[in-house]
GROMACS .gro file of C-alpha atoms in nm:
model
  439
    1UNK     CA    1  -1.719   0.463  -2.852
    2UNK     CA    2  -1.668   0.418  -2.497
    3UNK     CA    3  -1.939   0.226  -2.310
    4UNK     CA    4  -1.999   0.254  -1.938
    5UNK     CA    5  -1.972  -0.076  -1.762
    6UNK     CA    6  -2.272  -0.178  -1.570
    7UNK     CA    7  -2.078  -0.145  -1.235
    8UNK     CA    8  -1.990   0.220  -1.304
    9UNK     CA    9  -2.348   0.337  -1.345
   10UNK     CA   10  -2.442   0.677  -1.204
   11UNK     CA   11  -2.069   0.782  -1.185
   12UNK     CA   12  -2.005   1.148  -1.257
   13UNK     CA   13  -1.913   1.184  -1.644
   14UNK     CA   14  -1.591   1.371  -1.546
   15UNK     CA   15  -1.476   1.070  -1.325
   16UNK     CA   16  -1.563   0.831  -1.617
   17UNK     CA   17  -1.366   1.035  -1.868
   18UNK     CA   18  -1.064   1.034  -1.632
   19UNK     CA   19  -1.107   0.659  -1.578
   20UNK     CA   20  -1.100   0.599  -1.950
   21UNK     CA   21  -0.787   0.828  -1.992
   22UNK     CA   22  -0.600   0.620  -1.731
   23UNK     CA   23  -0.713   0.302  -1.874
   24UNK     CA   24  -0.905   0.200  -1.574
   25UNK     CA   25  -1.246   0.160  -1.745
   26UNK     CA   26  -1.274  -0.203  -1.646
   27UNK     CA   27  -1.326  -0.207  -1.265
   28UNK     CA   28  -1.158  -0.466  -1.034
   29UNK     CA   29  -1.395  -0.692  -0.815
   30UNK     CA   30  -1.328  -0.496  -0.484
   31UNK     CA   31  -1.388  -0.151  -0.681
   32UNK     CA   32  -1.723  -0.289  -0.793
   33UNK     CA   33  -1.818  -0.402  -0.437
   34UNK     CA   34  -1.714  -0.076  -0.289
   35UNK     CA   35  -1.901   0.138  -0.526
   36UNK     CA   36  -2.216  -0.055  -0.461
   37UNK     CA   37  -2.187  -0.031  -0.084
   38UNK     CA   38  -2.032   0.309  -0.024
   39UNK     CA   39  -2.181   0.535  -0.302
   40UNK     CA   40  -2.436   0.782  -0.202
   41UNK     CA   41  -2.238   0.971   0.067
   42UNK     CA   42  -2.246   0.954   0.444
   43UNK     CA   43  -2.473   0.663   0.586
   44UNK     CA   44  -2.553   0.553   0.933
   45UNK     CA   45  -2.304   0.264   0.920
   46UNK     CA   46  -1.926   0.249   0.861
   47UNK     CA   47  -1.725   0.021   0.609
   48UNK     CA   48  -1.411  -0.178   0.599
   49UNK     CA   49  -1.270  -0.267   0.267
   50UNK     CA   50  -1.097  -0.605   0.265
   51UNK     CA   51  -0.908  -0.722  -0.051
   52UNK     CA   52  -0.593  -0.894  -0.152
   53UNK     CA   53  -0.283  -0.689  -0.198
   54UNK     CA   54  -0.256  -0.512  -0.537
   55UNK     CA   55  -0.625  -0.528  -0.613
   56UNK     CA   56  -0.708  -0.169  -0.644
   57UNK     CA   57  -0.820  -0.084  -0.265
   58UNK     CA   58  -0.712   0.271  -0.301
   59UNK     CA   59  -0.921   0.341  -0.612
   60UNK     CA   60  -1.210   0.156  -0.441
   61UNK     CA   61  -1.259   0.419  -0.194
   62UNK     CA   62  -1.133   0.705  -0.401
   63UNK     CA   63  -1.430   0.702  -0.648
   64UNK     CA   64  -1.733   0.657  -0.416
   65UNK     CA   65  -1.595   0.937  -0.174
   66UNK     CA   66  -1.529   1.191  -0.446
   67UNK     CA   67  -1.879   1.100  -0.598
   68UNK     CA   68  -2.030   1.167  -0.256
   69UNK     CA   69  -1.817   1.490  -0.213
   70UNK     CA   70  -1.949   1.645  -0.543
   71UNK     CA   71  -2.309   1.579  -0.431
   72UNK     CA   72  -2.247   1.739  -0.089
   73UNK     CA   73  -2.552   1.986  -0.056
   74UNK     CA   74  -2.375   2.258   0.151
   75UNK     CA   75  -2.070   2.227  -0.073
   76UNK     CA   76  -1.859   2.224   0.262
   77UNK     CA   77  -1.767   1.857   0.277
   78UNK     CA   78  -1.427   1.752   0.335
   79UNK     CA   79  -1.228   1.410   0.308
   80UNK     CA   80  -0.960   1.318   0.580
   81UNK     CA   81  -0.725   1.033   0.472
   82UNK     CA   82  -0.505   0.884   0.750
   83UNK     CA   83  -0.215   0.657   0.640
   84UNK     CA   84   0.077   0.511   0.829
   85UNK     CA   85   0.367   0.667   0.641
   86UNK     CA   86   0.456   0.968   0.445
   87UNK     CA   87   0.553   0.752   0.139
   88UNK     CA   88   0.208   0.603   0.148
   89UNK     CA   89   0.047   0.936   0.178
   90UNK     CA   90   0.230   1.061  -0.138
   91UNK     CA   91   0.125   0.731  -0.317
   92UNK     CA   92  -0.248   0.784  -0.210
   93UNK     CA   93  -0.233   1.148  -0.334
   94UNK     CA   94  -0.134   1.038  -0.659
   95UNK     CA   95  -0.433   0.822  -0.704
   96UNK     CA   96  -0.660   1.086  -0.567
   97UNK     CA   97  -0.506   1.383  -0.765
   98UNK     CA   98  -0.646   1.317  -1.124
   99UNK     CA   99  -0.989   1.238  -1.007
  100UNK     CA  100  -1.012   1.520  -0.756
  101UNK     CA  101  -0.879   1.749  -1.035
  102UNK     CA  102  -1.159   1.631  -1.267
  103UNK     CA  103  -1.437   1.719  -1.022
  104UNK     CA  104  -1.270   2.042  -0.906
  105UNK     CA  105  -1.146   1.929  -0.565
  106UNK     CA  106  -0.797   2.004  -0.420
  107UNK     CA  107  -0.550   1.764  -0.236
  108UNK     CA  108  -0.306   1.842   0.041
  109UNK     CA  109  -0.035   1.616   0.176
  110UNK     CA  110   0.114   1.609   0.525
  111UNK     CA  111   0.247   1.981   0.518
  112UNK     CA  112   0.508   1.977   0.796
  113UNK     CA  113   0.684   1.661   0.695
  114UNK     CA  114   0.676   1.742   0.333
  115UNK     CA  115   0.804   2.099   0.374
  116UNK     CA  116   1.092   1.990   0.593
  117UNK     CA  117   1.213   1.727   0.360
  118UNK     CA  118   1.179   1.931   0.045
  119UNK     CA  119   1.398   2.204   0.199
  120UNK     CA  120   1.676   1.946   0.246
  121UNK     CA  121   1.640   1.773  -0.087
  122UNK     CA  122   1.894   1.947  -0.285
  123UNK     CA  123   2.165   1.907  -0.030
  124UNK     CA  124   2.092   1.532   0.003
  125UNK     CA  125   2.129   1.488  -0.373
  126UNK     CA  126   2.475   1.638  -0.392
  127UNK     CA  127   2.610   1.374  -0.142
  128UNK     CA  128   2.488   1.079  -0.347
  129UNK     CA  129   2.622   0.906  -0.646
  130UNK     CA  130   2.283   0.868  -0.798
  131UNK     CA  131   2.062   1.133  -0.928
  132UNK     CA  132   1.697   1.137  -0.805
  133UNK     CA  133   1.422   1.323  -0.965
  134UNK     CA  134   1.245   1.560  -0.736
  135UNK     CA  135   0.915   1.400  -0.612
  136UNK     CA  136   0.592   1.524  -0.740
  137UNK     CA  137   0.418   1.719  -0.467
  138UNK     CA  138   0.066   1.873  -0.458
  139UNK     CA  139  -0.051   2.149  -0.235
  140UNK     CA  140   0.198   2.214   0.060
  141UNK     CA  141   0.007   2.482   0.262
  142UNK     CA  142  -0.268   2.444   0.506
  143UNK     CA  143  -0.563   2.627   0.398
  144UNK     CA  144  -0.863   2.470   0.584
  145UNK     CA  145  -1.136   2.668   0.392
  146UNK     CA  146  -1.016   2.566   0.050
  147UNK     CA  147  -0.859   2.207   0.055
  148UNK     CA  148  -1.114   1.933   0.006
  149UNK     CA  149  -0.893   1.623   0.049
  150UNK     CA  150  -0.645   1.608   0.344
  151UNK     CA  151  -0.389   1.310   0.354
  152UNK     CA  152  -0.212   1.285   0.696
  153UNK     CA  153   0.020   1.054   0.899
  154UNK     CA  154  -0.066   0.989   1.265
  155UNK     CA  155   0.186   1.266   1.390
  156UNK     CA  156   0.005   1.512   1.195
  157UNK     CA  157  -0.329   1.446   1.345
  158UNK     CA  158  -0.272   1.702   1.635
  159UNK     CA  159  -0.200   1.988   1.386
  160UNK     CA  160  -0.502   1.892   1.195
  161UNK     CA  161  -0.729   1.937   1.501
  162UNK     CA  162  -0.562   2.299   1.539
  163UNK     CA  163  -0.606   2.421   1.167
  164UNK     CA  164  -0.902   2.233   1.049
  165UNK     CA  165  -1.285   2.295   1.126
  166UNK     CA  166  -1.385   1.939   1.200
  167UNK     CA  167  -1.756   1.989   1.147
  168UNK     CA  168  -1.692   2.012   0.773
  169UNK     CA  169  -1.569   1.645   0.761
  170UNK     CA  170  -1.780   1.424   0.546
  171UNK     CA  171  -1.555   1.114   0.527
  172UNK     CA  172  -1.270   0.976   0.728
  173UNK     CA  173  -1.066   0.717   0.548
  174UNK     CA  174  -0.810   0.502   0.748
  175UNK     CA  175  -0.590   0.305   0.510
  176UNK     CA  176  -0.374   0.025   0.638
  177UNK     CA  177  -0.606   0.055   0.952
  178UNK     CA  178  -0.455  -0.255   1.119
  179UNK     CA  179  -0.103  -0.137   1.104
  180UNK     CA  180  -0.223   0.207   1.232
  181UNK     CA  181  -0.365   0.051   1.540
  182UNK     CA  182  -0.021  -0.089   1.622
  183UNK     CA  183   0.157   0.234   1.523
  184UNK     CA  184  -0.065   0.496   1.713
  185UNK     CA  185   0.154   0.674   1.979
  186UNK     CA  186   0.156   0.991   2.171
  187UNK     CA  187  -0.222   1.021   2.197
  188UNK     CA  188  -0.277   1.000   1.816
  189UNK     CA  189  -0.549   0.729   1.854
  190UNK     CA  190  -0.734   0.955   2.105
  191UNK     CA  191  -0.699   1.251   1.869
  192UNK     CA  192  -0.856   1.038   1.580
  193UNK     CA  193  -1.141   0.929   1.788
  194UNK     CA  194  -1.222   1.278   1.908
  195UNK     CA  195  -1.212   1.393   1.538
  196UNK     CA  196  -1.479   1.113   1.465
  197UNK     CA  197  -1.679   1.194   1.759
  198UNK     CA  198  -1.678   1.572   1.703
  199UNK     CA  199  -1.878   1.520   1.380
  200UNK     CA  200  -2.189   1.362   1.566
  201UNK     CA  201  -2.465   1.636   1.565
  202UNK     CA  202  -2.816   1.556   1.670
  203UNK     CA  203  -3.120   1.769   1.712
  204UNK     CA  204  -3.479   1.702   1.803
  205UNK     CA  205  -3.686   1.775   1.484
  206UNK     CA  206  -4.039   1.684   1.620
  207UNK     CA  207  -4.196   1.425   1.838
  208UNK     CA  208  -4.070   1.073   1.743
  209UNK     CA  209  -3.802   1.221   1.495
  210UNK     CA  210  -3.452   1.274   1.547
  211UNK     CA  211  -3.202   1.398   1.292
  212UNK     CA  212  -2.848   1.281   1.302
  213UNK     CA  213  -2.555   1.399   1.104
  214UNK     CA  214  -2.231   1.214   1.130
  215UNK     CA  215  -1.908   1.132   0.950
  216UNK     CA  216  -1.872   0.834   0.729
  217UNK     CA  217  -1.566   0.623   0.843
  218UNK     CA  218  -1.404   0.388   0.591
  219UNK     CA  219  -1.118   0.147   0.687
  220UNK     CA  220  -0.905  -0.031   0.437
  221UNK     CA  221  -0.641  -0.321   0.463
  222UNK     CA  222  -0.576  -0.674   0.312
  223UNK     CA  223  -0.562  -0.818   0.658
  224UNK     CA  224  -0.842  -0.670   0.857
  225UNK     CA  225  -1.059  -0.903   1.059
  226UNK     CA  226  -1.390  -0.967   0.921
  227UNK     CA  227  -1.542  -0.963   1.269
  228UNK     CA  228  -1.412  -0.611   1.337
  229UNK     CA  229  -1.196  -0.711   1.620
  230UNK     CA  230  -0.886  -0.539   1.458
  231UNK     CA  231  -1.048  -0.202   1.488
  232UNK     CA  232  -1.242  -0.207   1.806
  233UNK     CA  233  -1.032   0.097   1.946
  234UNK     CA  234  -1.170   0.313   1.677
  235UNK     CA  235  -1.512   0.479   1.721
  236UNK     CA  236  -1.703   0.308   1.443
  237UNK     CA  237  -2.060   0.228   1.386
  238UNK     CA  238  -2.223  -0.088   1.250
  239UNK     CA  239  -1.926  -0.172   1.046
  240UNK     CA  240  -2.008  -0.353   0.723
  241UNK     CA  241  -1.752  -0.555   0.538
  242UNK     CA  242  -1.682  -0.469   0.172
  243UNK     CA  243  -1.520  -0.781   0.019
  244UNK     CA  244  -1.404  -0.880  -0.326
  245UNK     CA  245  -1.488  -1.263  -0.288
  246UNK     CA  246  -1.834  -1.271  -0.149
  247UNK     CA  247  -1.829  -1.410   0.214
  248UNK     CA  248  -1.498  -1.584   0.191
  249UNK     CA  249  -1.310  -1.502   0.520
  250UNK     CA  250  -0.979  -1.654   0.411
  251UNK     CA  251  -0.706  -1.442   0.287
  252UNK     CA  252  -0.643  -1.481  -0.081
  253UNK     CA  253  -0.329  -1.422  -0.275
  254UNK     CA  254  -0.305  -1.298  -0.628
  255UNK     CA  255  -0.390  -1.528  -0.906
  256UNK     CA  256  -0.067  -1.452  -1.098
  257UNK     CA  257   0.170  -1.500  -0.798
  258UNK     CA  258   0.395  -1.814  -0.803
  259UNK     CA  259   0.534  -1.895  -0.465
  260UNK     CA  260   0.869  -2.073  -0.433
  261UNK     CA  261   1.040  -2.201  -0.107
  262UNK     CA  262   1.415  -2.230  -0.107
  263UNK     CA  263   1.530  -2.468   0.173
  264UNK     CA  264   1.873  -2.348   0.270
  265UNK     CA  265   2.117  -2.350   0.542
  266UNK     CA  266   2.172  -2.001   0.731
  267UNK     CA  267   2.516  -1.990   0.618
  268UNK     CA  268   2.421  -2.024   0.262
  269UNK     CA  269   2.162  -1.755   0.245
  270UNK     CA  270   2.384  -1.472   0.086
  271UNK     CA  271   2.530  -1.703  -0.170
  272UNK     CA  272   2.160  -1.823  -0.258
  273UNK     CA  273   2.075  -1.462  -0.298
  274UNK     CA  274   2.361  -1.385  -0.531
  275UNK     CA  275   2.266  -1.688  -0.747
  276UNK     CA  276   1.903  -1.567  -0.753
  277UNK     CA  277   2.006  -1.219  -0.869
  278UNK     CA  278   2.213  -1.365  -1.136
  279UNK     CA  279   1.926  -1.592  -1.249
  280UNK     CA  280   1.674  -1.308  -1.258
  281UNK     CA  281   1.913  -1.057  -1.456
  282UNK     CA  282   1.737  -0.735  -1.563
  283UNK     CA  283   1.423  -0.776  -1.342
  284UNK     CA  284   1.319  -0.553  -1.057
  285UNK     CA  285   1.388  -0.745  -0.731
  286UNK     CA  286   1.268  -0.654  -0.385
  287UNK     CA  287   1.441  -0.820  -0.090
  288UNK     CA  288   1.258  -0.813   0.238
  289UNK     CA  289   1.416  -0.894   0.571
  290UNK     CA  290   1.265  -0.911   0.920
  291UNK     CA  291   1.492  -0.643   1.082
  292UNK     CA  292   1.679  -0.315   1.016
  293UNK     CA  293   2.015  -0.501   1.109
  294UNK     CA  294   1.966  -0.789   0.860
  295UNK     CA  295   1.848  -0.526   0.587
  296UNK     CA  296   2.175  -0.333   0.653
  297UNK     CA  297   2.383  -0.652   0.644
  298UNK     CA  298   2.240  -0.776   0.314
  299UNK     CA  299   2.257  -0.432   0.168
  300UNK     CA  300   2.643  -0.392   0.249
  301UNK     CA  301   2.698  -0.725   0.114
  302UNK     CA  302   2.537  -0.669  -0.214
  303UNK     CA  303   2.711  -0.329  -0.247
  304UNK     CA  304   3.045  -0.525  -0.204
  305UNK     CA  305   2.980  -0.837  -0.418
  306UNK     CA  306   2.690  -0.739  -0.639
  307UNK     CA  307   2.755  -0.375  -0.706
  308UNK     CA  308   2.644  -0.387  -1.077
  309UNK     CA  309   2.279  -0.402  -0.954
  310UNK     CA  310   2.339  -0.076  -0.758
  311UNK     CA  311   2.121  -0.188  -0.453
  312UNK     CA  312   1.931   0.064  -0.257
  313UNK     CA  313   1.820   0.032   0.103
  314UNK     CA  314   1.484   0.125   0.256
  315UNK     CA  315   1.396   0.072   0.624
  316UNK     CA  316   1.232   0.256   0.919
  317UNK     CA  317   1.546   0.376   1.073
  318UNK     CA  318   1.643   0.583   0.760
  319UNK     CA  319   1.545   0.963   0.756
  320UNK     CA  320   1.231   1.015   0.550
  321UNK     CA  321   1.423   1.191   0.283
  322UNK     CA  322   1.650   0.893   0.217
  323UNK     CA  323   1.344   0.659   0.211
  324UNK     CA  324   1.174   0.909  -0.054
  325UNK     CA  325   1.490   0.906  -0.257
  326UNK     CA  326   1.528   0.511  -0.232
  327UNK     CA  327   1.177   0.462  -0.380
  328UNK     CA  328   1.241   0.721  -0.639
  329UNK     CA  329   1.556   0.565  -0.761
  330UNK     CA  330   1.404   0.209  -0.760
  331UNK     CA  331   1.071   0.320  -0.920
  332UNK     CA  332   1.259   0.477  -1.202
  333UNK     CA  333   1.469   0.169  -1.254
  334UNK     CA  334   1.801   0.348  -1.179
  335UNK     CA  335   1.845   0.067  -0.943
  336UNK     CA  336   1.721  -0.294  -1.007
  337UNK     CA  337   1.747  -0.412  -0.650
  338UNK     CA  338   1.593  -0.271  -0.311
  339UNK     CA  339   1.678  -0.433   0.003
  340UNK     CA  340   1.407  -0.326   0.272
  341UNK     CA  341   1.271  -0.419   0.611
  342UNK     CA  342   0.907  -0.493   0.664
  343UNK     CA  343   0.866  -0.113   0.645
  344UNK     CA  344   0.831  -0.151   0.271
  345UNK     CA  345   0.583  -0.453   0.297
  346UNK     CA  346   0.273  -0.254   0.350
  347UNK     CA  347   0.085  -0.034   0.101
  348UNK     CA  348   0.379   0.083  -0.125
  349UNK     CA  349   0.299   0.026  -0.492
  350UNK     CA  350   0.642  -0.029  -0.643
  351UNK     CA  351   0.610  -0.064  -1.025
  352UNK     CA  352   0.718  -0.377  -1.227
  353UNK     CA  353   0.849  -0.570  -0.932
  354UNK     CA  354   0.867  -0.922  -1.080
  355UNK     CA  355   1.051  -1.097  -0.788
  356UNK     CA  356   1.003  -1.067  -0.407
  357UNK     CA  357   1.265  -1.245  -0.202
  358UNK     CA  358   1.169  -1.292   0.171
  359UNK     CA  359   1.517  -1.319   0.314
  360UNK     CA  360   1.380  -1.426   0.652
  361UNK     CA  361   1.067  -1.620   0.730
  362UNK     CA  362   0.797  -1.393   0.867
  363UNK     CA  363   0.657  -1.450   1.196
  364UNK     CA  364   0.300  -1.405   1.103
  365UNK     CA  365   0.081  -1.489   0.807
  366UNK     CA  366  -0.032  -1.133   0.769
  367UNK     CA  367   0.328  -1.015   0.725
  368UNK     CA  368   0.379  -1.288   0.457
  369UNK     CA  369   0.053  -1.152   0.267
  370UNK     CA  370   0.183  -0.788   0.254
  371UNK     CA  371   0.532  -0.900   0.156
  372UNK     CA  372   0.443  -1.121  -0.140
  373UNK     CA  373   0.185  -0.852  -0.231
  374UNK     CA  374   0.452  -0.625  -0.355
  375UNK     CA  375   0.447  -0.825  -0.673
  376UNK     CA  376   0.179  -0.975  -0.909
  377UNK     CA  377  -0.033  -0.663  -0.861
  378UNK     CA  378  -0.335  -0.558  -1.055
  379UNK     CA  379  -0.353  -0.874  -1.252
  380UNK     CA  380   0.020  -0.894  -1.346
  381UNK     CA  381   0.229  -1.192  -1.267
  382UNK     CA  382   0.518  -1.230  -1.032
  383UNK     CA  383   0.740  -1.465  -0.821
  384UNK     CA  384   0.768  -1.471  -0.443
  385UNK     CA  385   1.069  -1.675  -0.304
  386UNK     CA  386   1.106  -1.747   0.061
  387UNK     CA  387   1.447  -1.854   0.187
  388UNK     CA  388   1.383  -2.108   0.478
  389UNK     CA  389   1.578  -2.351   0.676
  390UNK     CA  390   1.474  -2.698   0.731
  391UNK     CA  391   1.391  -2.630   1.084
  392UNK     CA  392   1.177  -2.338   0.996
  393UNK     CA  393   0.980  -2.529   0.735
  394UNK     CA  394   0.686  -2.651   0.981
  395UNK     CA  395   0.630  -2.279   1.085
  396UNK     CA  396   0.624  -2.159   0.724
  397UNK     CA  397   0.392  -2.445   0.620
  398UNK     CA  398   0.154  -2.338   0.900
  399UNK     CA  399   0.149  -1.985   0.777
  400UNK     CA  400   0.095  -2.090   0.420
  401UNK     CA  401  -0.200  -2.324   0.512
  402UNK     CA  402  -0.389  -2.018   0.643
  403UNK     CA  403  -0.406  -1.866   0.292
  404UNK     CA  404  -0.608  -1.937  -0.011
  405UNK     CA  405  -0.410  -1.952  -0.344
  406UNK     CA  406  -0.467  -2.063  -0.705
  407UNK     CA  407  -0.118  -2.216  -0.755
  408UNK     CA  408   0.071  -2.481  -0.554
  409UNK     CA  409   0.385  -2.381  -0.361
  410UNK     CA  410   0.715  -2.514  -0.515
  411UNK     CA  411   0.984  -2.633  -0.281
  412UNK     CA  412   1.359  -2.630  -0.406
  413UNK     CA  413   1.661  -2.729  -0.226
  414UNK     CA  414   1.921  -2.443  -0.213
  415UNK     CA  415   2.197  -2.679  -0.288
  416UNK     CA  416   2.044  -2.762  -0.633
  417UNK     CA  417   2.046  -2.389  -0.707
  418UNK     CA  418   2.412  -2.334  -0.602
  419UNK     CA  419   2.542  -2.646  -0.797
  420UNK     CA  420   2.357  -2.549  -1.114
  421UNK     CA  421   2.107  -2.848  -1.091
  422UNK     CA  422   1.804  -2.624  -1.118
  423UNK     CA  423   1.458  -2.791  -1.136
  424UNK     CA  424   1.287  -2.765  -1.471
  425UNK     CA  425   0.968  -2.616  -1.313
  426UNK     CA  426   1.176  -2.354  -1.144
  427UNK     CA  427   1.375  -2.273  -1.450
  428UNK     CA  428   1.061  -2.242  -1.654
  429UNK     CA  429   0.919  -1.979  -1.413
  430UNK     CA  430   1.226  -1.772  -1.430
  431UNK     CA  431   1.231  -1.782  -1.816
  432UNK     CA  432   0.868  -1.677  -1.829
  433UNK     CA  433   0.917  -1.394  -1.591
  434UNK     CA  434   1.242  -1.268  -1.763
  435UNK     CA  435   1.066  -1.294  -2.110
  436UNK     CA  436   0.762  -1.107  -1.992
  437UNK     CA  437   0.989  -0.844  -1.849
  438UNK     CA  438   1.174  -0.781  -2.175
  439UNK     CA  439   0.836  -0.741  -2.359
   0.00000   0.00000   0.00000
């Protein structure tokens, strides 16, 4: 018999049943913390959810907001979710959909972008060597009176203002909020703030009493500042931090993550990459570069000299349709290698990635956190290898010192890898990763 964990008390039975069906009955720490802080519906303060990558932040805000939505007295509540990219919007929708369906709510995803890309999907497939299955979509039409959860990118916010009655908004969720602050353009930030401010309604009830109805704003990211400095440009009120590790303000990496630094000359990088792919045969590998030009260069080199892995490319310069197809092909294991820019470093949940290779040393520790967070997700194990020159080592060491980790970083000379003098500790990590993947 299914026993309700203490942390899930007072959850709607329909949501509990869906959690059991999806094998999510044991909550992760950030989900427990978010449930305790956020449940109960709109409150007179906002929240920011801060947790390591791959620790279940999306589900952490999905459950309490849906639980509040079903309790909405006037049955006219709505949830707005703003995310940086269309790929992330589709991913968030996949998490929302089963739970929204359980409580009779509906989800709509970024109508304009989705409709345009679907109309060209068949034509794109005929031009490619691979066959990609059509992405799963939900409701693709705007119907402001019927849709309960709306997931948008910043460019769609202006259309939202035109189509939606803003006074029905109950919750606004801003996922990857720190990235959105850098990405906001063409007045999108002012539109977002106008949406938040438009939900303020106050009325004088009697002497000394004032009733105020406002929207609840939730921000989520692994790299939000605890003091709220990252999101000062957003109209929030008395932001409270929702953390997975108490009051610890240091960014934490996943427990199952093994970090390896390969000290290499710049001219050896591609050969080192070829050797790594040979060592990690049969494992899904994500290679992340610091620029679109490097991404293209590495992808072309792999197509020429390592074509048996059938590498796919993902970067911000590609059309959205090609980005969707690249993710679909990699996720379904039609390709075992994806070469990407930092556009893939945030938010994307790519299944069964066992190795992340940072081809270039990141400029900032937040970028490093999001890159290596593509592996060792949800309690799994994974390896993150950073290819670094000797001159870049002090900079990389400074970045690593700003993070909290369970395991020590392993340093290996690239020459030892190329000359088959592989250290025992390094080889043991590879064997364990491959063995886990085969099971």
